[in-house]
GROMACS .gro file of C-alpha atoms in nm:
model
  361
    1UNK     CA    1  12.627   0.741  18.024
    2UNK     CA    2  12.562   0.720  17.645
    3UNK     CA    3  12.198   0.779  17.646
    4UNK     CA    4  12.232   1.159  17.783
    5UNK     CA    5  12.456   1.257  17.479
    6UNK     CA    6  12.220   1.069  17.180
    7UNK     CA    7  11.993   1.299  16.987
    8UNK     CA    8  11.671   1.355  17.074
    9UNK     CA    9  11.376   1.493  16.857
   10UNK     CA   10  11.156   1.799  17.030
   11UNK     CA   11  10.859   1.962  16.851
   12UNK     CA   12  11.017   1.884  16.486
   13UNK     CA   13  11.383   1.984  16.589
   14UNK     CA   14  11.632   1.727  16.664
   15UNK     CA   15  11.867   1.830  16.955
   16UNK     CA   16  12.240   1.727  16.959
   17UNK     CA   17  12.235   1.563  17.275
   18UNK     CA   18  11.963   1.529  17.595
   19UNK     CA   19  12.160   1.808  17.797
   20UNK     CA   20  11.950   2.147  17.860
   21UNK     CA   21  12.066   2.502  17.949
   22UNK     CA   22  11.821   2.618  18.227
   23UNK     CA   23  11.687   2.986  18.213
   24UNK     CA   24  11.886   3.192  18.423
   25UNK     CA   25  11.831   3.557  18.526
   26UNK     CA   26  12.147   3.757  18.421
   27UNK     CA   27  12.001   4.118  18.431
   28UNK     CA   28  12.212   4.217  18.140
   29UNK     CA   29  11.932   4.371  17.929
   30UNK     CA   30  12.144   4.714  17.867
   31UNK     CA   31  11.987   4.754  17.479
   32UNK     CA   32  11.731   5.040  17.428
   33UNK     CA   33  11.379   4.944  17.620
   34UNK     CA   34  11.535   4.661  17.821
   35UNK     CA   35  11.680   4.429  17.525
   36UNK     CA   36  11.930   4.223  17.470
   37UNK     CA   37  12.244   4.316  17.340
   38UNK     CA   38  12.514   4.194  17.113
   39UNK     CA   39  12.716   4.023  17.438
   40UNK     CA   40  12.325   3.836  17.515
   41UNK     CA   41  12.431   3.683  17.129
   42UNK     CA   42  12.776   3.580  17.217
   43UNK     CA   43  12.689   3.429  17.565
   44UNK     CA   44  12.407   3.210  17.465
   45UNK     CA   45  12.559   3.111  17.099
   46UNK     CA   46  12.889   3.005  17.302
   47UNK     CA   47  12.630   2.734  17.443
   48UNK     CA   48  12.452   2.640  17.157
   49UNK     CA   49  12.613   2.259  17.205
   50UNK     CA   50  12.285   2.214  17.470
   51UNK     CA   51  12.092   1.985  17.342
   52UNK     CA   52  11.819   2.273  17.404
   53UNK     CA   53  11.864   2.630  17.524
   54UNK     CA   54  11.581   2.815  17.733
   55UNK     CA   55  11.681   3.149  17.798
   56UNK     CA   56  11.642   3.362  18.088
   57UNK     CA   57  11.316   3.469  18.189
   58UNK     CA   58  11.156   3.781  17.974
   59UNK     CA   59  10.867   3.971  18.024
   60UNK     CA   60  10.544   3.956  17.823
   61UNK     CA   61  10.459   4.342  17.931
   62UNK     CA   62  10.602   4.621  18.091
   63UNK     CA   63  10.424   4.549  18.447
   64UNK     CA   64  10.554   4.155  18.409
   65UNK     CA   65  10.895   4.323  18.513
   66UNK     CA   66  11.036   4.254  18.821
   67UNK     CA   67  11.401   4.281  18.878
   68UNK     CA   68  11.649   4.520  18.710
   69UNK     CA   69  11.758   4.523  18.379
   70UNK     CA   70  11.584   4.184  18.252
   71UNK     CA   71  11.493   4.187  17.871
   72UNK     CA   72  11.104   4.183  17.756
   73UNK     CA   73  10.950   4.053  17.385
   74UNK     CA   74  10.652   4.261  17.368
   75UNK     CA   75  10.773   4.567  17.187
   76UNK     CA   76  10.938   4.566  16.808
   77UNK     CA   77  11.284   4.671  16.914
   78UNK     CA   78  11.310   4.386  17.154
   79UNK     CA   79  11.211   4.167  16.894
   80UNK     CA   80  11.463   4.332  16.669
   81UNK     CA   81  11.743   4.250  16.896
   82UNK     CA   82  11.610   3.891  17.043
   83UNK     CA   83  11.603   3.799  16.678
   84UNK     CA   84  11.999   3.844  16.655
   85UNK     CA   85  12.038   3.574  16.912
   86UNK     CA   86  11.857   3.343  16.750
   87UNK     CA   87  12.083   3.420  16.464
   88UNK     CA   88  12.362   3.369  16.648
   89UNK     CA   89  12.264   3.014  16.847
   90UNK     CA   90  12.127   2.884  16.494
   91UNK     CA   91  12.427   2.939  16.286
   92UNK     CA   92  12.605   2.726  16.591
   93UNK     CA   93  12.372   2.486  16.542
   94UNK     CA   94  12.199   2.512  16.817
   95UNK     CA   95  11.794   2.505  16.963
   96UNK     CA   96  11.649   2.811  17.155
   97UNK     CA   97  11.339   2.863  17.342
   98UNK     CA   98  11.209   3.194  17.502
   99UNK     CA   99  11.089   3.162  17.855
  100UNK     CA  100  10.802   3.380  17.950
  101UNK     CA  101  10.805   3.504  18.298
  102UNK     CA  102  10.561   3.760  18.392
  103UNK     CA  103  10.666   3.815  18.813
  104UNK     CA  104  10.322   3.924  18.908
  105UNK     CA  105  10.367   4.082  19.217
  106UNK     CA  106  10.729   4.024  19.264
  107UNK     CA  107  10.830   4.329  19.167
  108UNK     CA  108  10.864   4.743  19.231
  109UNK     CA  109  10.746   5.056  19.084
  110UNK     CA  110  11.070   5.162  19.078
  111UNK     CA  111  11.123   4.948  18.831
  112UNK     CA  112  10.856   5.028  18.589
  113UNK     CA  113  10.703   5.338  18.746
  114UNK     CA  114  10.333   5.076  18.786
  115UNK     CA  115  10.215   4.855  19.041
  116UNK     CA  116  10.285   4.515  19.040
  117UNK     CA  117   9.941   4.272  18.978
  118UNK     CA  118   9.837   3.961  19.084
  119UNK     CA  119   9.577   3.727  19.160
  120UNK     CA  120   9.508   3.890  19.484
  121UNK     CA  121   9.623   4.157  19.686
  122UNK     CA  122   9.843   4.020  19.899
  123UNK     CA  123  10.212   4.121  19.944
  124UNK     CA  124  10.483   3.893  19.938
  125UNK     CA  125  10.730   3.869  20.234
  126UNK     CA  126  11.121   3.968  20.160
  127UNK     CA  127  11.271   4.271  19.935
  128UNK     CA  128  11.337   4.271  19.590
  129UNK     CA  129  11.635   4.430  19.405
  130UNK     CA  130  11.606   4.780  19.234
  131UNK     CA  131  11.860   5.038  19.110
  132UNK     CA  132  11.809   5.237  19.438
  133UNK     CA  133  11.898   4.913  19.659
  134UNK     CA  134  11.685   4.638  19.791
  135UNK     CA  135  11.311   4.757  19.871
  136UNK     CA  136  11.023   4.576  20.039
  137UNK     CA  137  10.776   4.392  19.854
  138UNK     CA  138  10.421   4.604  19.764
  139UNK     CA  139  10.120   4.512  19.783
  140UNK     CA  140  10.001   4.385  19.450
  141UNK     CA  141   9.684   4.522  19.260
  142UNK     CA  142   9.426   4.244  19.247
  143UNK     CA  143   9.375   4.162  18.846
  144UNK     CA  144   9.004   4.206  18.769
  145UNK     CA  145   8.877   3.905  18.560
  146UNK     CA  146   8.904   4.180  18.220
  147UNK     CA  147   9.273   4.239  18.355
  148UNK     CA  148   9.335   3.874  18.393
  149UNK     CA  149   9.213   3.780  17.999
  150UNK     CA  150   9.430   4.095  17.890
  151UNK     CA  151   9.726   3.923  18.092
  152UNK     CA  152   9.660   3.576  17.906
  153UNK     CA  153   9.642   3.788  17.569
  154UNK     CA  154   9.994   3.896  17.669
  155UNK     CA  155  10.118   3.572  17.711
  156UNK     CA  156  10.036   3.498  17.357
  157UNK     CA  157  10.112   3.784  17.202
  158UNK     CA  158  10.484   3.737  17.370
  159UNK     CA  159  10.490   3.415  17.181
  160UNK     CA  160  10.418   3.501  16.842
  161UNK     CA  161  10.671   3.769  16.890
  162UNK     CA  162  10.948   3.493  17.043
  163UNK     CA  163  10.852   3.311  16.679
  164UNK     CA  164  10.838   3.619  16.484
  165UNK     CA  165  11.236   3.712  16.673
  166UNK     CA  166  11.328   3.304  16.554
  167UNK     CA  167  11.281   3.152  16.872
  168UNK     CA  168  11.216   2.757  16.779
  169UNK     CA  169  10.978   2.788  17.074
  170UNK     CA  170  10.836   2.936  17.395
  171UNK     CA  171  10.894   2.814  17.767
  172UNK     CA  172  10.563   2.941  18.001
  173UNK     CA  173  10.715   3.011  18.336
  174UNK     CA  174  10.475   2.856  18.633
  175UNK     CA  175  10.714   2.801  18.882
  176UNK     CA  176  10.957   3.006  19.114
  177UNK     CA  177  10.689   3.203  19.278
  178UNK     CA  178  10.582   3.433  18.958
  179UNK     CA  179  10.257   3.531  18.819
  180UNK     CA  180  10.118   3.173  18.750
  181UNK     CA  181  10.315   3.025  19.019
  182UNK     CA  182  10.084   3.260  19.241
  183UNK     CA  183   9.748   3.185  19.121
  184UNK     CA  184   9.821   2.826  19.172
  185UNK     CA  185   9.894   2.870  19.555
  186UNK     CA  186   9.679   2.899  19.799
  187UNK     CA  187   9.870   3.176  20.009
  188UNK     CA  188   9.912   3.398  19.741
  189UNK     CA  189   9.554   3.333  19.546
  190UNK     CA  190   9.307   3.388  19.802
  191UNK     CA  191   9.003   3.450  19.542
  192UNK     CA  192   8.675   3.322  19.575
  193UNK     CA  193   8.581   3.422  19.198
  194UNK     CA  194   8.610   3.145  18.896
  195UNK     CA  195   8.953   3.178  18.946
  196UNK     CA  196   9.086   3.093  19.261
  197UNK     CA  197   8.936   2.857  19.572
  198UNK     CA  198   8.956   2.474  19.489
  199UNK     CA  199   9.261   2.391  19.281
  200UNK     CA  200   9.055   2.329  18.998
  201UNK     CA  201   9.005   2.728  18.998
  202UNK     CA  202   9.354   2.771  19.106
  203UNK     CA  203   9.469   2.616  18.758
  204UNK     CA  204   9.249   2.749  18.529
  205UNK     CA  205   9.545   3.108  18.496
  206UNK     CA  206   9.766   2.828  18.416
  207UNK     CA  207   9.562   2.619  18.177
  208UNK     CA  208   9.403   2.909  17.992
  209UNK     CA  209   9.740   3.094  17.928
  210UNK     CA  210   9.931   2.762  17.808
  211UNK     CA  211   9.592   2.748  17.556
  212UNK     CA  212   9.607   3.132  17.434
  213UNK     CA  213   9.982   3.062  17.351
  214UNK     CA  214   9.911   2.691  17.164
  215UNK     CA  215   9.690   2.876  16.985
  216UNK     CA  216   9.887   3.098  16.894
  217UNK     CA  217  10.211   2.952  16.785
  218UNK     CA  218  10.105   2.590  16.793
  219UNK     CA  219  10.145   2.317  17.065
  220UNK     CA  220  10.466   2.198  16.900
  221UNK     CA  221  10.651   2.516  17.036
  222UNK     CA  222  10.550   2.556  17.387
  223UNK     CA  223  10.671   2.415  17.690
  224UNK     CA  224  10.556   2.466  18.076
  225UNK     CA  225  10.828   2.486  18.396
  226UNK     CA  226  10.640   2.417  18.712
  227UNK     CA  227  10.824   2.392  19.050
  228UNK     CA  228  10.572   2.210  19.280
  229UNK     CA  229  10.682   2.287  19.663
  230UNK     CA  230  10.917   2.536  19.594
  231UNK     CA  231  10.862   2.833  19.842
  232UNK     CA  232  11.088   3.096  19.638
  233UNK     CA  233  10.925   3.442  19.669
  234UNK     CA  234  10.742   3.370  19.965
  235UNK     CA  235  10.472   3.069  19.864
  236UNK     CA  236  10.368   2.842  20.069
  237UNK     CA  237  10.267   2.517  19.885
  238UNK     CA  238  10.298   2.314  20.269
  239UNK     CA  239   9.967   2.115  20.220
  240UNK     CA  240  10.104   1.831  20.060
  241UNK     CA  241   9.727   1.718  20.017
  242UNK     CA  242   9.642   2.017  19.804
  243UNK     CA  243  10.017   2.025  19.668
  244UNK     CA  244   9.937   1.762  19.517
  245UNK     CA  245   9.534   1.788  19.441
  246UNK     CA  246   9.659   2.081  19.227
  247UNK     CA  247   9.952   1.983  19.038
  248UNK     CA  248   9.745   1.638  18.945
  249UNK     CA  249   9.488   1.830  18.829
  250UNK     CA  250   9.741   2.135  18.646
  251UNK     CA  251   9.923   1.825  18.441
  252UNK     CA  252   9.569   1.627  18.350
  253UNK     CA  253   9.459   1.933  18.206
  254UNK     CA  254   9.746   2.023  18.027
  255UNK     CA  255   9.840   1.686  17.891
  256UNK     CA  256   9.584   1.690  17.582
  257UNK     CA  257   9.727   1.951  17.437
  258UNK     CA  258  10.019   1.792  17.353
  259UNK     CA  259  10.261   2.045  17.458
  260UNK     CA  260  10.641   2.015  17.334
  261UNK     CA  261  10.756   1.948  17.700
  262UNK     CA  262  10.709   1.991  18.084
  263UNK     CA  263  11.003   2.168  18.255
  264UNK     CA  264  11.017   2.033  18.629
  265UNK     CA  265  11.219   2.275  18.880
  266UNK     CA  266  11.235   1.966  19.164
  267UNK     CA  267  11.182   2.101  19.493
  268UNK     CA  268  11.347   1.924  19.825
  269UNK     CA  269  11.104   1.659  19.911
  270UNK     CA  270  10.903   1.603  19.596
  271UNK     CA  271  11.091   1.282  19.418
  272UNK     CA  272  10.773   1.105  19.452
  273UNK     CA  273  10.537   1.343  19.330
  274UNK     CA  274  10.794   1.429  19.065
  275UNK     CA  275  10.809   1.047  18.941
  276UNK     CA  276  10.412   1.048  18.956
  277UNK     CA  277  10.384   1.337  18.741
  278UNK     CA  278  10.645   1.242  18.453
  279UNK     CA  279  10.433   0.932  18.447
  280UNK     CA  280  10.120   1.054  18.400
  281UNK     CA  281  10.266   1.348  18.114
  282UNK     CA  282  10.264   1.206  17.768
  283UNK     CA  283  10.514   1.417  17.586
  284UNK     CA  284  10.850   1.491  17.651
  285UNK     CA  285  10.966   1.545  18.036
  286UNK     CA  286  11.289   1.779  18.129
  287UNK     CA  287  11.422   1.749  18.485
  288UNK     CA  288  11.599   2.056  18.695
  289UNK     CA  289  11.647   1.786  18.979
  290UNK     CA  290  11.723   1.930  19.340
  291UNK     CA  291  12.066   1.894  19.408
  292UNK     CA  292  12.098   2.049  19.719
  293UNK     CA  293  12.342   2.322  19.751
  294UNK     CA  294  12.576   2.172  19.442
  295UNK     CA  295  12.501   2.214  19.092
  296UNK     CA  296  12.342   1.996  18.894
  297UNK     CA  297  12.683   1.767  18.764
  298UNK     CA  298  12.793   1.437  18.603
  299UNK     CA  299  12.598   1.214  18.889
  300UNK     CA  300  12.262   1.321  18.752
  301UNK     CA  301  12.329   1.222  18.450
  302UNK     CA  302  12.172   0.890  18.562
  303UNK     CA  303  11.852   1.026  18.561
  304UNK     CA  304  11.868   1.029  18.168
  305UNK     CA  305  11.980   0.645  18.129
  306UNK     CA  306  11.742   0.530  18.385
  307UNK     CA  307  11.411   0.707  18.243
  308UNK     CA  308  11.354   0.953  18.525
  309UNK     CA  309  11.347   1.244  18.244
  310UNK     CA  310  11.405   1.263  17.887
  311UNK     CA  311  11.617   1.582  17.934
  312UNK     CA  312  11.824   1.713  18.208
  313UNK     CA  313  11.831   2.048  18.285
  314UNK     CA  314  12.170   2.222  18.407
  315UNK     CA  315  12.160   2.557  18.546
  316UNK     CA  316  12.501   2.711  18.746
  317UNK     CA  317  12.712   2.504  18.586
  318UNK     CA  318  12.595   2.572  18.238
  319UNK     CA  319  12.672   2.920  18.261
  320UNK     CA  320  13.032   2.850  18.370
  321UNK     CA  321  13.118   2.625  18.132
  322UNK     CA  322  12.992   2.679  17.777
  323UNK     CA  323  13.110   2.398  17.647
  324UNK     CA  324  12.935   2.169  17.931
  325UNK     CA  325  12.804   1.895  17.710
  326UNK     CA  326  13.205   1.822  17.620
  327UNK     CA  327  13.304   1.884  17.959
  328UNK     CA  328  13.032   1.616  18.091
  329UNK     CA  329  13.120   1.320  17.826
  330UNK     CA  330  13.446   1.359  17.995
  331UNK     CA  331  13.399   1.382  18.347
  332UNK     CA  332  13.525   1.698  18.374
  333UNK     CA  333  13.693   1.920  18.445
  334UNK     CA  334  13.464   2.189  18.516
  335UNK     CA  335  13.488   2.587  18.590
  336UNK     CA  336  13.338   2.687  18.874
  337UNK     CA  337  13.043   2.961  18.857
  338UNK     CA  338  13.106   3.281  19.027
  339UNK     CA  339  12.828   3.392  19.209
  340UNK     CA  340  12.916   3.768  19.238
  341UNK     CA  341  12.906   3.821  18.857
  342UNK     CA  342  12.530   3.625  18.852
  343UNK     CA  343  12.344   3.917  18.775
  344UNK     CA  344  12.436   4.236  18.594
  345UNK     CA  345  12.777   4.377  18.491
  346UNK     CA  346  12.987   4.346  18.149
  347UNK     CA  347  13.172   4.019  17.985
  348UNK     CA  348  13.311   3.905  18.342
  349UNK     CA  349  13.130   3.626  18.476
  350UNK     CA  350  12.892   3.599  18.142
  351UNK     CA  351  13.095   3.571  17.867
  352UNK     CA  352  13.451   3.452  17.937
  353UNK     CA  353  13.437   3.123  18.138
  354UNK     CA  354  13.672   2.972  17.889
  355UNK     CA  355  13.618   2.631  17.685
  356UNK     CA  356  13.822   2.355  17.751
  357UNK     CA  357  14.018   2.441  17.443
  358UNK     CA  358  14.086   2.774  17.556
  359UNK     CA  359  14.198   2.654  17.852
  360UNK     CA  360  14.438   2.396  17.757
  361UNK     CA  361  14.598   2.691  17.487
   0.00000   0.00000   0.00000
């Protein structure tokens, strides 16, 4: 399994190795005006071996929060603190992009005291998290078309900041069930306007934002995560036909501009449109594949020698092992992640999984 541990060259930065942290929610923004704090520096410089780190999701704006304590890039003291993690992961040697993630209407006001938006005012089923306890979903406020080219003016605005903080790039967050997630299915955009309808409508939230932020920081920088079929926060993508009418469409559109990578979250039952649309994408093309209930591990590794993706994307068992890319040429053996210390807390569960040096000391 040489191939997966050979350099690889991304948007002008050569990576150590084809092995990529996923973003992961940790809800450990504790810093004044949810930032990141010096503990966010140790955790994701003690991974800086990745080939290519994409942090957790952060928010572009104050209403693109929508779970507890997560850290946002659009004021200057966020950017203040961000910029000591790049600081941190670079003098490790190691790559860093930003992930955008604006949850739309997954969210609370009593998380941010505002309404969550969306393309259309339609609630999502389930509870989200909040510092009084789990509360149902609201009813989102339906983004006018002036509130949805503010929105996309976020989006860039977040990414100059991610390059002004050192970030070597951006990540645009379209999958999961968030904002842009929503306006590309067909349960959760139900607009008849320019921007919803066919999935030629349904892509244009998706297509217009990834343009705002290329123009901003340059095509070079940005990458997209889409999760085609994935019904996380209540979407229902179960028309294969327009499943796959839209994401066809979503990746012809984007391919011209010649992002730095597409980010696939695979979904159970999408291998084939998965293969399709890595063939069709002419830049770089990481994999998150579906693993079922394990973790990504050493078996996908394959997918890397035998061209499936040019990256592979680790999630769970990157954040227990922080030295994963030694741990992998090796075969092991691996920590086990600890889901009770996912999300929030101190150091335990986030910063001391121990290396395999540390372990054998």
């Amino acid at each position: 399994m040489s191939k997966a541990f050979e350099p690889y060259e991304l948007g002008g930065k050569r990576l150590a190795n084809r092995l990529v942290m996923a973003p992961m929610t940790r809800s450990r923004a504790y810093g004044p005006g949810q930032s990141p704090t010096p503990l966010t520096a140790d955790y994701y410089a003690q991974r800086a071996s990745a080939g290519l780190i994409v942090t957790e999701g952060v928010q572009p704006s104050r209403v693109g929060q929508g779970y507890p304590d997560t850290p946002g890039i659009h004021t200057a003291g966020q950017v203040a603190a961000w910029r000591q993690v790049t600081e941190a992961v670079h003098a490790e040697g190691g790559v860093i992009y930003l992930q955008i993630m604006h949850t739309g209407r997954v969210g609370h006001p009593a998380l941010t005291g505002l309404r969550p938006v969306g393309p259309s005012a339609v609630a999502a089923k389930g509870q989200v998290y909040t510092h009084e306890g789990p509360q149902d979903f609201v009813t989102p406020h339906e983004l006018t078309d002036a509130e949805i080219r503010a929105t996309v003016t976020d989006y860039a605005t977040a990414a100059r900041n991610a390059v002004e903080a050192g970030f070597d790039g951006v990540e645009l967050h379209g999958a999961n069930g968030y904002l842009v997630h929503q306006f590309l299915a067909p349960n959760s955009n139900q607009r008849t306007d320019a921007w919803g309808g066919s999935p030629e409508k349904r892509i244009r939230f998706a297509v217009e934002t990834t343009e705002a932020v290329v123009g901003a920081i340059g095509a070079d920088k940005v990458g997209f995560r889409l999760s085609p079929g994935n019904p996380y926060n209540d979407i229902d993508e179960s028309d294969t036909a327009d499943m796959e009418a839209t994401y066809t469409a979503l990746v012809e559109a984007l391919a011209p501009l010649n992002l730095a990578y597409l980010h696939q979250l695979e979904a159970p039952g999408v291998r084939d449109l998965m293969l399709r649309l890595r063939k069709a994408w002419p830049t770089t093309f990481i994999l998150n594949p579906f693993t079922g209930r394990e973790p990504t591990g050493p078996a996908e590794l394959e997918l890397v020698e035998n061209g499936t993706a040019d990256l592979l994307a680790f999630g769970a068992l990157f954040l227990a092992n922080p030295d994963l890319p030694a741990r992998l040429a090796q075969g092991g053996p691996f920590n086990t992640p600890d889901p009770a210390t996912f999300y929030g807390g101190g150091e335990k569960g986030f910063t001391d999984y121990p290396t395999l040096r540390e372990a054998r000391a």
